[in-house]
Coordinates of C-alpha atoms in Angstrom, one line a residue:
Chain A
M583 CA 109.5 82.8 84.8
S584 CA 111.6 80.2 86.0
G585 CA 111.2 76.0 85.5
I586 CA 110.7 76.3 89.4
D587 CA 108.4 78.5 89.3
W588 CA 106.2 76.9 86.8
L589 CA 106.3 73.7 88.6
V590 CA 104.6 75.6 91.5
L591 CA 101.9 77.1 90.1
C592 CA 101.0 74.1 88.2
F593 CA 101.9 71.7 91.6
T594 CA 99.3 74.2 93.3
L595 CA 96.8 74.9 90.5
L596 CA 96.4 71.1 90.0
S597 CA 96.7 70.2 93.8
I598 CA 93.5 72.4 94.3
I599 CA 91.3 71.4 91.2
G600 CA 92.2 67.4 92.3
Y601 CA 91.1 68.0 95.8
G602 CA 87.7 69.8 94.8
I603 CA 86.9 67.1 92.2
Y604 CA 87.8 64.7 94.6
K605 CA 85.7 66.1 97.1
S606 CA 82.7 66.4 94.7
R607 CA 82.5 62.9 93.0
G608 CA 79.3 61.3 93.2
T609 CA 77.0 64.0 93.0
K610 CA 73.8 64.0 91.3
S611 CA 71.4 65.2 92.8
M612 CA 69.9 69.1 92.5
Q613 CA 70.6 69.3 96.3
G614 CA 74.0 68.5 96.3
Y615 CA 74.9 69.7 92.8
L616 CA 73.8 73.6 93.7
L617 CA 73.9 73.2 97.3
A618 CA 76.5 70.9 99.0
D619 CA 73.8 69.2 100.1
R620 CA 73.6 72.0 102.7
Q621 CA 76.0 70.4 105.2
L622 CA 79.1 72.7 105.5
P623 CA 80.0 73.8 108.7
W624 CA 80.6 78.1 109.4
Y625 CA 84.3 78.2 108.4
H626 CA 83.5 76.2 104.7
V627 CA 80.3 79.0 104.0
G628 CA 83.0 81.8 105.8
F629 CA 86.1 81.5 103.2
S630 CA 83.3 80.4 100.2
V631 CA 81.7 83.9 100.6
M632 CA 85.2 85.6 101.0
A633 CA 86.4 83.5 98.4
T634 CA 84.0 84.6 95.9
Q635 CA 83.9 88.2 96.9
A636 CA 88.1 88.6 96.6
S637 CA 88.6 87.6 93.5
A638 CA 91.8 87.9 91.0
I639 CA 90.7 91.7 90.3
T640 CA 91.4 91.9 94.3
F641 CA 94.9 90.5 94.2
L642 CA 95.7 92.5 90.9
S643 CA 93.8 95.6 91.1
A644 CA 93.9 96.4 94.7
P645 CA 97.5 96.7 95.5
G646 CA 98.0 98.7 92.3
Q647 CA 95.2 100.7 93.6
G648 CA 97.2 100.9 96.7
Y649 CA 99.7 102.0 94.9
T650 CA 98.1 104.9 92.7
D651 CA 95.5 106.4 94.9
G652 CA 96.8 104.7 98.6
L653 CA 94.9 103.4 100.8
R654 CA 91.6 105.0 100.7
F655 CA 89.7 102.6 98.5
V656 CA 89.3 101.1 102.4
Q657 CA 86.6 102.9 103.1
F658 CA 84.3 101.3 100.3
Y659 CA 84.1 98.0 102.9
F660 CA 83.2 99.7 105.7
G661 CA 79.0 98.7 105.1
L662 CA 80.4 95.3 105.1
P663 CA 79.7 94.0 109.0
L664 CA 76.5 96.5 109.4
A665 CA 75.5 94.4 106.1
M666 CA 76.6 91.6 107.5
V667 CA 74.6 92.2 110.8
V668 CA 71.0 92.6 108.7
L669 CA 71.1 89.6 106.5
C670 CA 71.8 87.5 110.1
I671 CA 69.0 88.5 111.1
T672 CA 66.7 88.5 108.1
F673 CA 67.9 87.6 105.1
I674 CA 69.5 84.3 106.3
P675 CA 66.6 82.7 108.6
I676 CA 64.0 83.3 105.3
F677 CA 65.8 81.7 103.1
H678 CA 67.1 79.2 105.4
K679 CA 62.9 78.6 106.4
L680 CA 61.7 78.7 102.6
N681 CA 64.2 76.1 101.7
V682 CA 64.8 77.8 98.1
Y683 CA 67.9 77.1 95.7
T684 CA 68.0 81.1 94.2
A685 CA 66.9 84.4 96.1
Y686 CA 64.9 85.0 93.6
E687 CA 62.6 82.3 94.6
Y688 CA 61.2 84.0 97.3
L689 CA 59.9 86.7 95.5
E690 CA 57.4 84.6 93.9
K691 CA 56.5 82.9 97.0
R692 CA 56.4 87.5 98.2
F693 CA 54.9 89.0 94.8
D694 CA 54.5 87.1 92.2
G695 CA 56.1 85.3 89.1
K696 CA 56.7 88.3 87.3
T697 CA 59.0 90.6 89.7
R698 CA 60.9 87.0 90.4
L699 CA 61.9 86.7 86.4
L700 CA 62.8 91.0 86.3
T701 CA 64.9 90.2 89.3
A702 CA 66.7 87.4 88.1
F703 CA 67.3 89.0 84.7
L704 CA 68.4 92.0 86.4
F705 CA 70.6 90.1 88.4
L706 CA 71.7 87.5 85.6
L707 CA 72.7 91.0 83.2
Q708 CA 75.0 92.2 86.1
R709 CA 77.0 89.2 87.1
G710 CA 77.5 87.9 83.3
L711 CA 79.1 90.9 82.9
S712 CA 80.8 91.0 86.3
T713 CA 82.3 86.7 85.8
G714 CA 83.3 88.3 82.4
I715 CA 85.6 91.1 83.7
T716 CA 87.1 88.6 86.6
I717 CA 88.0 85.8 83.7
Y718 CA 89.8 89.0 82.1
A719 CA 92.0 89.7 85.0
P720 CA 94.1 86.7 85.5
A721 CA 94.3 86.8 81.3
I722 CA 96.6 89.8 81.7
I723 CA 99.4 87.7 83.5
L724 CA 100.0 84.9 80.9
S725 CA 99.3 87.7 78.1
T726 CA 102.3 89.6 79.9
I727 CA 104.5 86.8 81.3
L728 CA 103.9 84.8 78.0
G729 CA 104.2 88.0 75.7
I730 CA 101.0 86.0 73.4
D731 CA 97.7 87.7 72.5
I732 CA 95.4 88.2 75.3
L733 CA 92.7 86.7 73.3
Y734 CA 94.5 83.2 73.8
T735 CA 94.9 83.4 77.5
I736 CA 91.2 84.8 77.9
V737 CA 89.4 81.8 75.9
A738 CA 91.7 79.4 78.0
N739 CA 91.5 80.9 81.2
G740 CA 87.6 80.8 80.6
V741 CA 87.9 77.1 79.4
L742 CA 89.4 75.7 82.4
V743 CA 87.4 77.2 85.1
I744 CA 84.2 76.3 82.4
S745 CA 85.3 72.7 83.0
Y746 CA 86.3 72.7 86.1
T747 CA 82.8 74.3 87.0
V748 CA 80.5 72.0 85.2
Y749 CA 82.5 68.7 86.9
G750 CA 82.0 69.8 90.5
G751 CA 79.6 72.1 91.3
T752 CA 78.9 74.2 93.9
K753 CA 80.4 71.1 96.6
A754 CA 83.5 71.5 94.7
V755 CA 83.1 75.2 94.2
S756 CA 83.3 75.4 98.3
H757 CA 85.4 72.8 99.3
T758 CA 87.9 74.6 97.1
H759 CA 87.3 77.7 98.3
L760 CA 88.5 76.7 102.0
L761 CA 92.2 75.5 100.7
Q762 CA 92.6 78.2 98.1
M763 CA 91.8 81.0 100.9
S764 CA 94.7 79.5 103.7
I765 CA 97.0 79.6 100.6
I766 CA 95.9 83.4 99.2
F767 CA 96.2 84.4 103.3
A768 CA 99.6 82.6 103.5
S769 CA 101.4 84.0 100.6
L770 CA 100.1 87.5 101.2
F771 CA 101.9 87.7 104.5
L772 CA 104.8 86.2 102.9
A773 CA 104.7 88.5 100.2
A774 CA 104.4 92.1 102.3
W775 CA 107.6 90.5 104.7
L776 CA 109.7 90.1 101.2
V777 CA 108.2 94.2 100.0
V778 CA 109.7 95.5 103.4
H779 CA 112.9 93.0 103.3
L780 CA 113.5 94.7 99.7
L781 CA 114.0 97.9 100.7
P782 CA 116.9 99.6 101.6
E783 CA 119.1 98.7 105.0
N784 CA 118.3 101.7 106.1
V785 CA 114.9 102.0 105.7
S786 CA 112.6 100.6 108.1
F787 CA 108.8 99.3 108.0
T788 CA 107.8 102.3 109.5
D789 CA 110.4 104.7 107.7
A790 CA 108.6 103.6 103.9
L791 CA 105.0 104.9 105.4
H792 CA 106.2 107.7 106.3
I793 CA 107.3 108.0 102.8
A794 CA 103.8 106.7 101.8
G795 CA 102.0 108.7 104.3
K796 CA 104.1 112.0 102.8
M797 CA 103.1 111.7 99.0
N798 CA 99.4 111.1 100.2
K799 CA 98.8 107.4 99.7
L800 CA 98.3 106.7 103.5
N801 CA 95.2 108.8 103.3
A802 CA 92.7 105.4 104.9
L803 CA 89.8 107.9 106.4
D804 CA 88.2 111.0 104.9
T805 CA 85.4 112.1 107.4
E806 CA 84.8 115.1 105.1
F807 CA 80.8 114.5 103.2
D808 CA 81.1 115.1 99.4
L809 CA 78.4 112.8 97.2
N810 CA 81.5 113.4 94.3
N811 CA 84.2 111.8 96.4
R812 CA 83.9 107.7 95.3
Y813 CA 85.5 106.3 98.7
N814 CA 84.8 108.9 102.4
L815 CA 83.5 107.7 105.8
W816 CA 80.1 108.5 104.3
S817 CA 79.8 106.6 101.2
G818 CA 81.2 103.8 102.7
L819 CA 79.4 103.9 105.8
I820 CA 75.8 104.5 103.7
G821 CA 76.5 103.7 100.2
G822 CA 78.9 100.6 101.0
F823 CA 76.1 99.1 103.5
F824 CA 73.5 99.1 100.5
L825 CA 75.8 97.9 97.7
Q826 CA 77.3 95.2 100.5
L827 CA 73.6 94.4 101.4
S828 CA 72.5 94.4 97.6
Y829 CA 75.6 91.9 97.2
F830 CA 75.4 89.6 99.7
G831 CA 71.8 89.4 100.0
T832 CA 70.6 89.2 96.5
D833 CA 73.5 88.3 94.7
Q834 CA 72.8 84.6 93.7
S835 CA 76.5 83.9 93.3
Q836 CA 76.4 84.9 97.8
V837 CA 72.9 83.8 98.0
G838 CA 74.3 80.5 97.1
R839 CA 76.9 79.7 99.2
Y840 CA 75.9 80.7 102.4
L841 CA 72.9 78.4 101.6
T842 CA 75.1 76.0 101.9
G843 CA 75.2 75.9 105.8
S844 CA 73.8 73.3 107.8
S845 CA 72.3 75.5 109.8
I846 CA 70.6 79.0 110.2
N847 CA 73.6 79.5 113.1
Q848 CA 76.2 78.0 111.2
S849 CA 75.2 80.2 107.8
R850 CA 75.1 83.4 110.6
M851 CA 79.0 82.6 111.4
G852 CA 80.2 82.3 108.5
L853 CA 78.7 85.5 107.6
V854 CA 79.6 87.3 110.8
M855 CA 83.4 85.6 109.9
N856 CA 83.6 87.2 106.6
G857 CA 82.0 90.9 108.7
L858 CA 85.3 90.9 111.0
I859 CA 88.1 89.8 108.5
K860 CA 87.4 91.7 105.4
I861 CA 88.3 95.0 106.2
P862 CA 91.6 94.2 107.5
M863 CA 92.5 91.7 104.7
Q864 CA 91.1 94.7 102.2
F865 CA 93.8 97.0 104.3
F866 CA 96.5 94.6 103.9
I867 CA 96.1 94.0 100.6
L868 CA 96.1 97.6 99.8
L869 CA 99.4 98.6 102.4
I870 CA 101.1 95.9 99.8
G871 CA 100.7 98.4 97.4
V872 CA 102.0 100.8 99.3
L873 CA 104.7 99.6 100.6
V874 CA 105.6 98.6 96.4
F875 CA 104.8 102.5 95.6
S876 CA 107.6 103.2 99.1
F877 CA 109.8 100.2 97.3
Y878 CA 109.8 102.1 93.7
Q879 CA 111.2 105.2 95.2
F880 CA 115.0 103.7 96.1
H881 CA 114.3 101.9 92.9
Q882 CA 114.1 102.5 89.2
E883 CA 110.3 102.7 88.7
P884 CA 109.1 101.6 85.3
V885 CA 107.5 105.2 83.5
F886 CA 104.7 102.3 82.7
F887 CA 104.5 99.7 84.2
N888 CA 102.6 96.9 81.0
K889 CA 105.4 96.1 79.3
V890 CA 103.7 95.3 75.9
E891 CA 102.1 99.0 75.3
T892 CA 106.0 100.6 76.0
E893 CA 107.6 98.1 73.9
K894 CA 104.9 98.7 70.9
L895 CA 106.1 102.4 71.6
Q896 CA 109.6 101.6 71.6
H897 CA 108.4 100.5 68.0
S898 CA 106.9 102.7 66.4
S899 CA 107.5 106.2 65.0
Y900 CA 107.1 108.1 68.5
S901 CA 110.1 105.8 69.5
K902 CA 112.5 109.3 69.8
E903 CA 109.8 111.1 72.6
Y904 CA 109.5 108.0 74.2
Q905 CA 113.3 107.9 74.7
E906 CA 113.1 111.3 75.7
L907 CA 111.0 111.4 78.0
Q908 CA 111.7 108.5 79.3
S909 CA 114.9 110.4 80.0
A910 CA 113.1 113.3 81.5
F911 CA 111.1 110.2 83.9
Q912 CA 114.9 109.9 85.2
K913 CA 116.1 113.0 85.9
A914 CA 112.5 113.4 88.1
N915 CA 113.2 110.1 89.8
A916 CA 116.6 110.9 90.9
Y917 CA 115.6 114.4 92.2
K918 CA 112.6 112.7 94.1
L919 CA 115.4 110.0 95.6
S920 CA 117.4 112.8 97.0
C921 CA 114.3 114.1 99.0
V922 CA 113.3 110.6 99.8
N923 CA 117.0 110.4 101.6
E924 CA 116.3 113.7 103.2
L925 CA 113.3 112.5 104.5
V926 CA 114.4 108.9 105.7
E927 CA 117.2 111.2 107.5
A928 CA 114.9 113.9 109.1
V929 CA 112.9 111.2 110.1
H930 CA 115.3 109.1 111.8
A931 CA 116.6 112.4 113.3
K932 CA 112.8 113.2 114.2
N933 CA 113.3 116.7 113.2
K934 CA 109.5 117.5 113.1
T935 CA 110.5 121.2 111.1
A936 CA 112.8 118.7 108.1
I937 CA 110.2 116.3 108.1
E938 CA 107.5 118.7 106.9
S939 CA 109.4 121.0 104.4
T940 CA 111.2 117.7 102.6
G941 CA 107.6 116.3 102.4
H942 CA 106.6 119.5 100.6
K943 CA 109.2 119.3 98.4
L944 CA 108.7 115.3 97.7
Q945 CA 105.4 116.2 97.1
I946 CA 106.5 118.7 94.5
A947 CA 108.9 116.0 93.0
E948 CA 106.4 113.4 93.0
A949 CA 103.7 115.8 91.2
Q950 CA 106.9 116.2 88.5
S951 CA 107.3 113.0 88.3
R952 CA 103.4 111.9 87.8
A953 CA 103.1 114.8 85.1
V954 CA 106.4 112.4 83.4
K955 CA 104.1 109.5 83.5
K956 CA 100.9 111.1 82.2
Q957 CA 102.5 112.3 79.0
V958 CA 104.2 108.5 78.7
Q959 CA 100.5 107.7 78.6
V960 CA 98.9 110.4 76.0
L961 CA 101.9 109.2 73.8
I962 CA 100.2 105.4 74.1
E963 CA 96.8 106.7 73.2
K964 CA 98.2 108.6 70.4
N965 CA 100.5 105.2 68.6
N966 CA 97.2 103.2 69.0
A967 CA 94.1 104.4 70.0
L968 CA 92.6 100.8 71.4
A969 CA 95.5 100.5 73.3
D970 CA 95.3 99.9 77.3
S971 CA 96.6 103.7 78.7
N972 CA 95.6 102.4 82.5
D973 CA 98.6 100.1 84.0
S974 CA 97.2 99.8 87.5
N975 CA 96.5 97.0 86.9
Y976 CA 100.2 96.1 86.0
I977 CA 102.0 97.2 88.6
F978 CA 101.5 94.2 91.4
L979 CA 102.2 91.9 88.6
R980 CA 105.3 93.6 87.3
F981 CA 106.6 94.1 90.6
V982 CA 106.0 90.2 91.3
T983 CA 108.2 88.7 88.3
E984 CA 110.9 91.5 88.5
Q985 CA 111.5 91.5 91.9
L986 CA 110.5 88.6 94.0
P987 CA 112.6 85.1 94.4
V988 CA 112.0 82.2 92.5
G989 CA 109.6 79.9 93.6
V990 CA 107.6 82.9 95.1
V991 CA 106.6 83.9 91.7
G992 CA 104.6 81.0 90.8
L993 CA 103.2 80.7 94.4
L994 CA 101.9 84.5 93.7
I995 CA 100.7 83.9 90.4
A996 CA 98.8 81.1 92.1
I997 CA 97.6 83.5 94.3
I998 CA 95.9 85.1 91.4
F999 CA 94.7 81.9 89.6
L1000 CA 92.9 80.6 92.8
A1001 CA 91.3 83.4 93.4
A1002 CA 90.1 84.0 89.5
M1003 CA 88.9 80.3 89.3
G1004 CA 87.2 80.5 93.0
S1005 CA 84.6 83.4 91.9
T1006 CA 84.4 82.8 88.6
A1007 CA 83.6 79.3 89.4
S1008 CA 80.9 80.8 91.8
G1009 CA 79.4 83.2 88.9
L1010 CA 79.2 80.4 86.6
N1011 CA 77.9 78.5 89.1
S1012 CA 74.9 81.0 90.1
L1013 CA 74.3 81.9 86.7
A1014 CA 73.4 78.6 86.0
S1015 CA 71.7 77.9 89.1
T1016 CA 69.4 81.3 88.1
T1017 CA 68.8 80.5 84.6
V1018 CA 67.8 76.7 85.5
I1019 CA 65.6 77.4 88.3
D1020 CA 64.0 81.0 88.2
F1021 CA 63.5 80.4 84.1
Y1022 CA 64.0 76.7 82.8
K1023 CA 62.1 75.3 85.9
R1024 CA 60.1 78.2 86.0
V1025 CA 58.6 78.9 82.5
I1026 CA 59.9 76.0 80.0
K1027 CA 60.2 72.8 82.0
K1028 CA 57.7 72.2 85.6
G1029 CA 57.9 68.7 86.9
G1030 CA 61.6 67.4 85.4
S1031 CA 63.5 64.8 87.4
D1032 CA 66.6 66.3 89.2
A1033 CA 68.7 64.4 86.5
D1034 CA 67.2 67.1 83.9
Y1035 CA 68.0 69.7 86.0
V1036 CA 71.4 69.1 86.8
S1037 CA 72.5 68.6 83.4
A1038 CA 70.3 71.4 82.3
T1039 CA 72.6 72.9 84.9
R1040 CA 75.7 72.1 83.5
K1041 CA 74.5 73.0 79.7
A1042 CA 73.9 76.7 81.1
T1043 CA 77.5 76.8 82.8
Y1044 CA 78.9 75.9 79.3
A1045 CA 76.4 78.8 77.7
W1046 CA 77.2 81.1 80.5
G1047 CA 81.0 80.2 80.3
V1048 CA 81.2 80.8 76.6
F1049 CA 79.5 84.9 77.3
C1050 CA 81.6 85.6 80.1
I1051 CA 84.7 84.8 77.7
I1052 CA 83.4 87.1 75.2
T1053 CA 82.3 89.8 77.6
A1054 CA 86.4 89.2 79.0
I1055 CA 87.4 90.0 75.1
Y1056 CA 85.8 93.8 75.6
A1057 CA 86.7 94.1 79.1
S1058 CA 90.5 95.7 78.6
K1059 CA 88.7 99.2 77.6
L1060 CA 87.3 99.6 81.4
G1061 CA 90.2 101.1 83.1
N1062 CA 90.7 99.9 86.6
L1063 CA 88.7 96.4 87.2
I1064 CA 88.2 96.4 90.2
E1065 CA 86.0 99.6 90.1
A1066 CA 84.3 98.4 86.9
V1067 CA 83.0 96.1 88.1
N1068 CA 81.5 97.6 91.4
I1069 CA 80.2 100.0 89.3
L1070 CA 78.7 97.6 87.1
G1071 CA 77.5 96.3 90.3
S1072 CA 76.0 99.6 91.0
L1073 CA 73.7 100.1 88.8
F1074 CA 71.7 97.2 89.5
Y1075 CA 71.9 96.4 92.8
G1076 CA 70.3 98.6 94.3
T1077 CA 67.2 98.2 92.5
I1078 CA 67.5 94.2 93.7
L1079 CA 67.7 95.2 97.4
G1080 CA 64.7 97.9 97.0
I1081 CA 62.8 94.8 95.7
F1082 CA 63.8 92.6 98.4
I1083 CA 63.2 95.4 101.3
V1084 CA 60.0 95.9 100.0
A1085 CA 59.4 92.3 100.3
F1086 CA 61.1 91.7 104.0
Y1087 CA 59.3 95.3 105.4
L1088 CA 56.4 96.5 103.9
R1089 CA 54.1 93.5 103.9
K1090 CA 51.6 95.5 102.5
V1091 CA 53.2 96.0 99.1
G1092 CA 51.9 93.8 95.8
G1093 CA 53.9 92.4 93.4
N1094 CA 52.2 95.1 90.5
A1095 CA 53.2 97.9 92.4
V1096 CA 56.8 96.6 93.3
F1097 CA 57.8 95.3 89.6
I1098 CA 56.7 99.2 87.8
S1099 CA 58.4 101.1 90.8
A1100 CA 61.9 98.3 90.0
L1101 CA 61.5 99.4 86.3
I1102 CA 61.1 103.4 86.8
A1103 CA 64.0 103.1 89.5
E1104 CA 66.2 101.4 86.9
V1105 CA 65.3 103.5 84.0
F1106 CA 66.5 106.6 86.2
V1107 CA 69.7 104.8 87.7
V1108 CA 71.2 104.1 84.8
G1109 CA 70.3 107.9 83.8
A1110 CA 72.2 109.3 86.8
W1111 CA 74.9 106.6 85.8
L1112 CA 75.4 108.0 82.5
M1113 CA 74.8 112.1 83.1
E1114 CA 77.6 111.6 86.1
L1115 CA 75.1 112.9 88.4
T1116 CA 77.1 110.9 91.7
A1117 CA 79.8 108.8 92.6
F1118 CA 78.8 105.4 91.7
L1119 CA 78.3 103.9 95.2
W1120 CA 75.4 106.4 96.0
L1121 CA 73.6 105.0 93.3
N1122 CA 73.1 102.0 95.1
V1123 CA 71.2 103.9 98.0
I1124 CA 68.9 105.9 95.1
G1125 CA 68.3 102.8 93.0
C1126 CA 67.0 101.4 96.6
L1127 CA 64.8 104.1 98.1
L1128 CA 62.9 105.2 95.0
V1129 CA 61.7 101.6 94.2
V1130 CA 60.8 101.7 98.3
I1131 CA 59.2 105.1 98.2
F1132 CA 57.5 104.4 94.7
S1133 CA 56.0 101.0 95.7
M1134 CA 54.3 102.6 98.5
A1135 CA 53.2 105.6 96.0
F1136 CA 51.8 103.0 93.7
Q1137 CA 50.1 100.9 96.6
K1138 CA 48.7 103.8 98.0
L1139 CA 47.5 104.8 94.3
S1140 CA 45.9 101.6 93.6
K1141 CA 44.3 101.0 96.6
K1142 CA 42.4 104.6 95.7
Chain B
M1360 CA 58.6 76.6 128.3
N1361 CA 62.2 75.6 127.8
E1362 CA 61.8 75.9 123.8
E1363 CA 60.7 80.0 124.5
H1364 CA 64.0 79.9 127.2
H1365 CA 66.1 78.4 124.9
N1366 CA 65.1 80.9 122.0
T1367 CA 65.5 83.9 124.1
K1368 CA 69.2 82.4 125.1
V1369 CA 69.8 82.2 121.8
D1370 CA 68.7 85.7 120.8
T1371 CA 70.6 87.2 123.5
T1372 CA 73.9 85.3 122.4
W1373 CA 73.6 86.5 119.0
A1374 CA 72.7 89.9 119.9
K1375 CA 75.5 90.2 121.8
I1376 CA 78.0 88.6 118.7
Y1377 CA 76.5 91.7 116.1
A1378 CA 77.5 94.3 118.9
L1379 CA 81.0 92.7 119.0
V1380 CA 81.1 92.6 115.2
L1381 CA 79.8 96.5 115.2
G1382 CA 82.0 97.4 118.0
V1383 CA 85.5 95.9 115.9
L1384 CA 84.0 98.2 113.3
V1385 CA 84.2 101.5 115.1
V1386 CA 87.7 100.5 116.5
I1387 CA 88.9 100.0 113.2
I1388 CA 87.1 102.9 112.2
F1389 CA 89.3 104.7 115.0
L1390 CA 92.4 103.1 114.6
L1391 CA 92.5 104.0 111.0
Y1392 CA 91.3 107.7 111.7
I1393 CA 94.7 107.5 113.8
F1394 CA 97.4 106.2 111.4
T1395 CA 95.8 108.6 108.6
Q1396 CA 96.4 111.6 111.3
H1397 CA 100.0 110.1 112.6
F1398 CA 101.4 109.7 109.1
Q1399 CA 100.2 112.5 106.9

């Protein structure tokens, strides 16, 4: 990175942090520190909710996923607008009326203390691990750019976010989210424009889409019902609905965001905004990855996008094999380039027969090229069993740093940091508030002062920060990060959502029935995942339905 | 009476907003279907 890029990066980050600190100065009460005094307007709520979900992983992994897997991941978000409607009708009015700090407080009012504690514990477990992964993601950037061990970048990133979150609390988090999302949106449009601008002169935006389409990258909709297919219309609508409902309705990192709304209607509007914008936004980010894929059809594509691993390979005993594979890759790509040029000519001539035949040739050429890449991955694993052999998280980063102009590189790196700071801050904030409100205040120190609890929340933020840093250190073995976070969420969200569904809609079911059902459902969900019985999105549906069905059955049995 | 009337009005407005959200979802899915078919 050039000096100007570093300047842009530092200026953007410091401005945002400074703005957050300025806006949150003088916050001393619990209501102020955890809920921003419940005074925020709908657009603050909307941007805050979006910034919490859109972590650095979104901007690192999603374009990589678009590059390798096409647009099909967009279907994952189909259930989100449906979930927003249900939340607006049911969850928001109840949480607002009960004046709760965390979603789990409601469960004690509805059931009993043990159900509240169990649900809060499941949340802490999954959110703690997920936040660790969100710290890891931007650490890859520094590690690759500075060429230093990822361990140091994880610790440095974690410490920066911890200190910022501890100082600012929810008020700072929500105010910075607004600014962060504005910069992120502007930068993404700039990035997309630049990718198209970097294509050869005779290749237009639609030509790039034709190339990607012929290589199965524009698979945005799959209507076939298949339980083992991760992303299709049905898993997105049904599984995605349950996952998003659970995430936004029962995950404190999100509940804490919309509880800051100044009224029920302001919170609702914030979620409606999220429901309308999320799918187009995700489509756009994946499309950037697809356009980067088209770009590399005309330029030398790296055989493996993680430079650190290929450099290790070059200096290993496998160096000769690696060089042979590299030249095989270049040959395969040269042939592919000729097919791509043929396709562009056919598209310009509107010759449908030629488009079909060159499209078929192109797919074969692409398969040959992928086969060589796969061999390089195997070689990397052979050379170092602990190596990160999945390079999808490095694709966008490598493209940005090598292809984009000075200044823009710094800006795009900054948005990845901003996104990381936004979601990690929300994560740490919710972990600390749940620890203090649902455990410390409920079990250890009842009737303490506001100052006691604010101080305890700050200490809890530190402690969770350390836990998340340790998790981040182990996160590099999880493959595609965005999927890892979603799989982790799916292991717990279904059960948690089931508890809330029973609480809201099955008024006759009591605490004991739902508590036992939740334990059984969780064991079943983890078992189903370990045995790979179904694609992960369906685990949300299974967990939720099991809690509901078992709760009703146990309640009936207990009456007899 | 006035409050009841106000509540009904608010509920109707929100029902329209929810219908809009669901309508936008249907339109997005339809457009993605066209998009996928066109570039396949």
